[in-house]
Coordinates of N, CA, C and O in Angstrom, one line a residue:
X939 N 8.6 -27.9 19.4 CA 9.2 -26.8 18.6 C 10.5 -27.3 17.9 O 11.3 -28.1 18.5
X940 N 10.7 -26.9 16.4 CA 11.9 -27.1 15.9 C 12.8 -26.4 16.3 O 12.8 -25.2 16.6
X941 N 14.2 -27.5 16.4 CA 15.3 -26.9 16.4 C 16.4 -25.9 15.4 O 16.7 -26.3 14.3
X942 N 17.0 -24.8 15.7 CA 17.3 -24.1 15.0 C 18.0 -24.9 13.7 O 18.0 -24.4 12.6
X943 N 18.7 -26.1 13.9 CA 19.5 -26.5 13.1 C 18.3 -27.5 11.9 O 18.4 -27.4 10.7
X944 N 17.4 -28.1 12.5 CA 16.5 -28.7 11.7 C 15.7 -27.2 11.0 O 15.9 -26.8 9.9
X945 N 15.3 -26.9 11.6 CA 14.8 -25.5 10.6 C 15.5 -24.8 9.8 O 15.1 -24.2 8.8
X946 N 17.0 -25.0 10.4 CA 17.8 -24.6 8.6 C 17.9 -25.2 7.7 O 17.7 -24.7 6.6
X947 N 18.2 -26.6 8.0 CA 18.2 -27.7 7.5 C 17.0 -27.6 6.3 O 17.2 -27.5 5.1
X948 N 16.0 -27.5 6.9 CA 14.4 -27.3 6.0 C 14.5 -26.4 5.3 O 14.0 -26.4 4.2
X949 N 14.9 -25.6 5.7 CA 15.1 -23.9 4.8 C 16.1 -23.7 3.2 O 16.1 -23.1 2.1
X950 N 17.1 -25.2 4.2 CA 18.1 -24.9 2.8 C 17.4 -25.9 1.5 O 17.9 -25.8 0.4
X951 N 16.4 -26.8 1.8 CA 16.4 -27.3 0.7 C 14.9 -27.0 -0.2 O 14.2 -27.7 -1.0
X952 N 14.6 -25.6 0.4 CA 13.5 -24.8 -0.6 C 14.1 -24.4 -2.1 O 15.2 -24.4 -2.7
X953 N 12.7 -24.1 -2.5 CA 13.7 -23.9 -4.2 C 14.4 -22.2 -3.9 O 14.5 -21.6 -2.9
X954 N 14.9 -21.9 -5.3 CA 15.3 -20.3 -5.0 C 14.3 -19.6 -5.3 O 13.4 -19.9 -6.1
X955 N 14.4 -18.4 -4.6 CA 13.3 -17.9 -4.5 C 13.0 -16.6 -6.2 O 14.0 -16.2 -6.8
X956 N 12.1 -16.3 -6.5 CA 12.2 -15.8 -7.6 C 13.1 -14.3 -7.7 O 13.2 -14.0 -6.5
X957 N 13.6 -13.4 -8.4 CA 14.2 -12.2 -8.4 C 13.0 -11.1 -8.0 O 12.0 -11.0 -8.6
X958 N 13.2 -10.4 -7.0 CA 12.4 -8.6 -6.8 C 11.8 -8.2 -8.5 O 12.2 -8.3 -9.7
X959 N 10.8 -7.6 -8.0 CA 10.0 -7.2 -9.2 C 10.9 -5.7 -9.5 O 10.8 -5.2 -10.6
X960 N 11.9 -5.1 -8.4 CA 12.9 -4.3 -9.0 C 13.3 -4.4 -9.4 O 13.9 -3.3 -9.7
X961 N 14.1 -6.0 -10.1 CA 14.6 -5.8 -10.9 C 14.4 -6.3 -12.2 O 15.2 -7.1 -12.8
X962 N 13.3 -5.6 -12.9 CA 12.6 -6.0 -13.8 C 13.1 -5.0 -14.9 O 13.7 -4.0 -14.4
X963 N 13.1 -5.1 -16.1 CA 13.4 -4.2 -17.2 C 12.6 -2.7 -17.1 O 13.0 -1.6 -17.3
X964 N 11.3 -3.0 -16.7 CA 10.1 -2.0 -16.9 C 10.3 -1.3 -15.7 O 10.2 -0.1 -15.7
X965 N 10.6 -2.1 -14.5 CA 10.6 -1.6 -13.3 C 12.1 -0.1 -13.6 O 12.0 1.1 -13.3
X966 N 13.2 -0.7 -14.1 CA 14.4 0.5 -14.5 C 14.0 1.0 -15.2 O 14.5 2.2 -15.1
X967 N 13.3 0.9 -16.0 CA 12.7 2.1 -17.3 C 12.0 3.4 -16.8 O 12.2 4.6 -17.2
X968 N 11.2 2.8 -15.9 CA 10.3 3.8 -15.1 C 11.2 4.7 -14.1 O 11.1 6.0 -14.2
X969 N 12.2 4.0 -13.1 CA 12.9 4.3 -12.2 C 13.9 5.7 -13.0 O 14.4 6.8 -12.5
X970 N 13.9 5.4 -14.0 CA 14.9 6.1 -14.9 C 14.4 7.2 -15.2 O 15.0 8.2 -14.9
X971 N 13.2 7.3 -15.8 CA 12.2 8.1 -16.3 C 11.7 9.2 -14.8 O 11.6 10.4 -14.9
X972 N 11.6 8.6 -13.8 CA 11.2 9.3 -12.4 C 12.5 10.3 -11.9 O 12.3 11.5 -11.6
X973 N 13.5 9.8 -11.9 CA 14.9 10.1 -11.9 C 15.1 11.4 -12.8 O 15.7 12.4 -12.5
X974 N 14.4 11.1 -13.9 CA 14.8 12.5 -15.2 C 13.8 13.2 -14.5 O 14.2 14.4 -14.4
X975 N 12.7 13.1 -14.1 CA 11.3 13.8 -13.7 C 12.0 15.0 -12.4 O 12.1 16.2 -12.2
X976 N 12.3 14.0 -11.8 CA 12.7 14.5 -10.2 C 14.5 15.7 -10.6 O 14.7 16.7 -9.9
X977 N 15.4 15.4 -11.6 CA 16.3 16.0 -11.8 C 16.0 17.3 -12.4 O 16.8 18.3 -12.4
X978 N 14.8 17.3 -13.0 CA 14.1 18.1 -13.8 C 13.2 19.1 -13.1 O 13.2 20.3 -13.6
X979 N 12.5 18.9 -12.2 CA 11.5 19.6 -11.3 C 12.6 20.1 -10.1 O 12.1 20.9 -9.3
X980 N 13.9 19.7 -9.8 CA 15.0 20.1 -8.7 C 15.0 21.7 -8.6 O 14.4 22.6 -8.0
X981 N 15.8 21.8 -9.3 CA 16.2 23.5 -9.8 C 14.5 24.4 -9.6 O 14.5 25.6 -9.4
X982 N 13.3 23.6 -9.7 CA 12.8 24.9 -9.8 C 12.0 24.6 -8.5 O 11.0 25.4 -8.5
X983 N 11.9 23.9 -7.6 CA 11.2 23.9 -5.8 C 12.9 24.6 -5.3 O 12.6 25.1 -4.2
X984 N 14.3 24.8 -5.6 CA 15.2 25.3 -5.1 C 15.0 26.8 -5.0 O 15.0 27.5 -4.0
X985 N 14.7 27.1 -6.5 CA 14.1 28.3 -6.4 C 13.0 29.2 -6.6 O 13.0 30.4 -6.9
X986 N 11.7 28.0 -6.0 CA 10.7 28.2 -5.1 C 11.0 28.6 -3.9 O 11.2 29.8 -3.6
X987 N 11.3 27.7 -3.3 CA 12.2 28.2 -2.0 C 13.0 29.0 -1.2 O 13.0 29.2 0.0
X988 N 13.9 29.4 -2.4 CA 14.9 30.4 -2.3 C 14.1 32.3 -2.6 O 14.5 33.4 -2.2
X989 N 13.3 32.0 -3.4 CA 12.7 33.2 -3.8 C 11.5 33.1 -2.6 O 11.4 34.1 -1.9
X990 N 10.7 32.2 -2.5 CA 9.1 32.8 -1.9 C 8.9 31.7 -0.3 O 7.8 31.4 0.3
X991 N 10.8 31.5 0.1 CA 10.6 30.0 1.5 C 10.0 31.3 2.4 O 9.6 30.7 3.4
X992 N 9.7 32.4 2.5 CA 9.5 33.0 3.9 C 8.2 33.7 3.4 O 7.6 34.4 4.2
X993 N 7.5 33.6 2.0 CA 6.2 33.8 1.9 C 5.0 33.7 2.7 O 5.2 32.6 3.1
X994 N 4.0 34.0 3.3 CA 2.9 33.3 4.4 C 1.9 32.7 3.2 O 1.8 33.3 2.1
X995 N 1.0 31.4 3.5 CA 0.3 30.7 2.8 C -0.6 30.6 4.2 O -0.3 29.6 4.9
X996 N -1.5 31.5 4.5 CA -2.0 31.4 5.9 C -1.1 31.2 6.8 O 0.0 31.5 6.5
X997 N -1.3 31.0 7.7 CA -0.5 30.4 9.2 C 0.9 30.0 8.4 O 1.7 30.4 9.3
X998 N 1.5 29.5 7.5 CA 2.0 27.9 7.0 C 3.3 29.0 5.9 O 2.8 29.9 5.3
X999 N 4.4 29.0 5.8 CA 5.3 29.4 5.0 C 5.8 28.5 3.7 O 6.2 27.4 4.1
X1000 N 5.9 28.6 2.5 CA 6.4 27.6 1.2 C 7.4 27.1 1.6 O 7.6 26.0 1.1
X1001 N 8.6 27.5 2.6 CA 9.2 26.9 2.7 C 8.6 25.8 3.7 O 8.9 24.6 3.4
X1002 N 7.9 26.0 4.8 CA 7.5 24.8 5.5 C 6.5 23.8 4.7 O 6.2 22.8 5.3
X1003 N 6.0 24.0 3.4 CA 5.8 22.9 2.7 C 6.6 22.5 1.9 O 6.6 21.3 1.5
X1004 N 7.4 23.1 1.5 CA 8.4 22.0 0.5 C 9.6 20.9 2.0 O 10.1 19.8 2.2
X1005 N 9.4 21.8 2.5 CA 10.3 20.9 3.8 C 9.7 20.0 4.5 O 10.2 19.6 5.6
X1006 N 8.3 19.6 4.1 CA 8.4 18.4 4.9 C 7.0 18.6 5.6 O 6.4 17.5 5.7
X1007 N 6.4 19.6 6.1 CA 5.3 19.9 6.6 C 4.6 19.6 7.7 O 3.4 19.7 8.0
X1008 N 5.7 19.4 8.4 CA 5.9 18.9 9.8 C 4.8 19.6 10.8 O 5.0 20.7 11.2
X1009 N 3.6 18.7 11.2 CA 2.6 19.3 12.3 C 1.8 20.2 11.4 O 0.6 20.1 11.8
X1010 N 1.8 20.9 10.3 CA 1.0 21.4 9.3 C 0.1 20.7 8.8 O 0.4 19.5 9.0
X1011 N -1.3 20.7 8.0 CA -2.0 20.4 7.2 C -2.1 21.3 5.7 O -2.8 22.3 5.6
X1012 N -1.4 20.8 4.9 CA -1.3 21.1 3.6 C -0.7 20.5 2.7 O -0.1 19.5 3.1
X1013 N -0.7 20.6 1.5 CA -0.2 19.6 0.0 C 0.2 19.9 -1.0 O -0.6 20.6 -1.7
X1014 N 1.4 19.8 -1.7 CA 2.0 20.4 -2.4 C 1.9 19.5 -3.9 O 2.2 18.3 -3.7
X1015 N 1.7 19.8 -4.8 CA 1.3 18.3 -5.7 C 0.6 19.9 -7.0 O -0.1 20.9 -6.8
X1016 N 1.0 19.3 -8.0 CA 0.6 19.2 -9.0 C 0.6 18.3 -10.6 O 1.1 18.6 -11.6
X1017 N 0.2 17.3 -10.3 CA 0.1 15.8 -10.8 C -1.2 15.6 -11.3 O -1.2 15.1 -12.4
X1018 N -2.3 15.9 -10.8 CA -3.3 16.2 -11.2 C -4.8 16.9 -11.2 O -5.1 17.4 -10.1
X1019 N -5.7 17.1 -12.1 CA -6.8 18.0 -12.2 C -7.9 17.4 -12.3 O -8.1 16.6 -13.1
X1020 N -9.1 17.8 -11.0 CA -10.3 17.0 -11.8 C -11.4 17.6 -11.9 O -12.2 17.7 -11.0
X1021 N -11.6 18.1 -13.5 CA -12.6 18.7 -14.0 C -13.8 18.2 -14.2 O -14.1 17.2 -14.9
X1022 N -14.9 19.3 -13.3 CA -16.2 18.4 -13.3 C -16.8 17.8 -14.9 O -17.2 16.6 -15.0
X1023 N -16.8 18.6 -16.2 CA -16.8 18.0 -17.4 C -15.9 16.9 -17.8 O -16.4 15.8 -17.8
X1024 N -14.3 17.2 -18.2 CA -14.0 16.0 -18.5 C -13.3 14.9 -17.6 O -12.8 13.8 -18.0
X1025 N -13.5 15.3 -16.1 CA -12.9 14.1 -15.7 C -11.3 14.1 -15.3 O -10.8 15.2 -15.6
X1026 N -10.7 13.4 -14.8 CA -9.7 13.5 -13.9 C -8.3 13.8 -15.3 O -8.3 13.1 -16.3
X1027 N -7.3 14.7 -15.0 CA -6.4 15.2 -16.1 C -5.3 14.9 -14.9 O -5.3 15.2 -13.7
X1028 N -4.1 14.1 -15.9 CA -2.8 14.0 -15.2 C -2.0 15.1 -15.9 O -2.0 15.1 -17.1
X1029 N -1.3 15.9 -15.3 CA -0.1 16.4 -16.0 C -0.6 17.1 -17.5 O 0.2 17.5 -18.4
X1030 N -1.8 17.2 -17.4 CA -2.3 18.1 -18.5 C -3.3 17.1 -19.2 O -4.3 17.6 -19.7
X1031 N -3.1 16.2 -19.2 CA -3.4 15.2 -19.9 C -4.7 13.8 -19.8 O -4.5 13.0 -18.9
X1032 N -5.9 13.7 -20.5 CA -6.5 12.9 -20.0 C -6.3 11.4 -19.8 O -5.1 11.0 -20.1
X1033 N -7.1 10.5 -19.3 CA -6.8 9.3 -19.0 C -6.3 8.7 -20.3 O -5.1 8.4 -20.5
X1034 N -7.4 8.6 -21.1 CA -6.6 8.1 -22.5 C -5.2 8.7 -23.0 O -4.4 8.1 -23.6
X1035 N -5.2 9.7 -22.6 CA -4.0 10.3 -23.3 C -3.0 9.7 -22.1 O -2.1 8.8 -22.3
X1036 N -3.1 10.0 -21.3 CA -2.0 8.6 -20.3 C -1.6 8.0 -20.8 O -0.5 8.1 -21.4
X1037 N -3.0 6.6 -21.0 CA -2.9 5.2 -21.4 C -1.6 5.4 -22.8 O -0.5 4.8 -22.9
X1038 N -2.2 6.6 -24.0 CA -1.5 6.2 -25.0 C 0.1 7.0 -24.9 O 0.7 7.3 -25.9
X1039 N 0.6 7.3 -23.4 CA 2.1 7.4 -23.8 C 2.7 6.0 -23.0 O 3.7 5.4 -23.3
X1040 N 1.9 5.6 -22.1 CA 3.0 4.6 -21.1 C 2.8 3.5 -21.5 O 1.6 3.1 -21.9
X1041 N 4.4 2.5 -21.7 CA 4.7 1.9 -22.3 C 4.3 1.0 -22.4 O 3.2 1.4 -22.0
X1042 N 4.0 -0.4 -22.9 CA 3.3 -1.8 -23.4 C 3.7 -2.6 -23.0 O 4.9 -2.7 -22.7
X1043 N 3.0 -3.4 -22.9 CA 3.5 -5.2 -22.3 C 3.8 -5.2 -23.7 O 3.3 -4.5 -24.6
X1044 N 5.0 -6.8 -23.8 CA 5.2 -7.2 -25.3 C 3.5 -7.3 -25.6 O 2.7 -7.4 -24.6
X1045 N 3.1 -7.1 -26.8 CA 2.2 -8.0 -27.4 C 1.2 -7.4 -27.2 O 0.2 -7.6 -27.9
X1046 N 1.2 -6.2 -26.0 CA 0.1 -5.3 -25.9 C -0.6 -4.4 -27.4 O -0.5 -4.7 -28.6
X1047 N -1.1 -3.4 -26.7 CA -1.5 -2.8 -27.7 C -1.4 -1.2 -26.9 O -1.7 -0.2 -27.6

């Protein structure tokens, strides 16, 4: 078995290791964009909550799904639709129409 000091030894003369893919340009672009998303949808699960937290949804209260849903079976999500004709819609929007808002690799298309 190596000793702790030879195994450092070995350790220190690896190369450096490359930067986190967080900290990529695209990676903050997105982060930023999720950030405006989430700042944006705040105010109105607040006042989901505040208006319909003691609603019954079966057994299950709106407020016990926006909080976490603890020991419950249920899902709170509207992100997407999938229509037996056209097929899976994000946010209103079809796959291609995705494809043509999110952003490009250089050189993409």
């Amino acid at each position: 078995m190596m000793s702790v000091r030879v195994l450092g030894s070995a350790l220190g003369r690896l190369p450096a290791c490359r930067g986190f893919a967080s900290e990529s340009a695209i990676v903050s672009t997105l982060q930023g964009k999720i950030k405006d998303l989430a700042d944006k949808k705040t105010p109105q699960f607040t006042r989901l909550r505040k208006e319909l937290g003691d609603m019954a949804i079966g057994q299950v209260t709106v407020g016990a799904c926006i909080g976490g849903a603890r020991g419950i079976k249920c899902l709170l999500s509207e992100t997407s639709l999938l229509d037996p004709m056209e097929g899976i819609r994000y946010r209103g929007m079809t796959l291609e129409e995705c494809n043509a808002h999110l952003p490009k690799a250089p050189g993409g298309k």
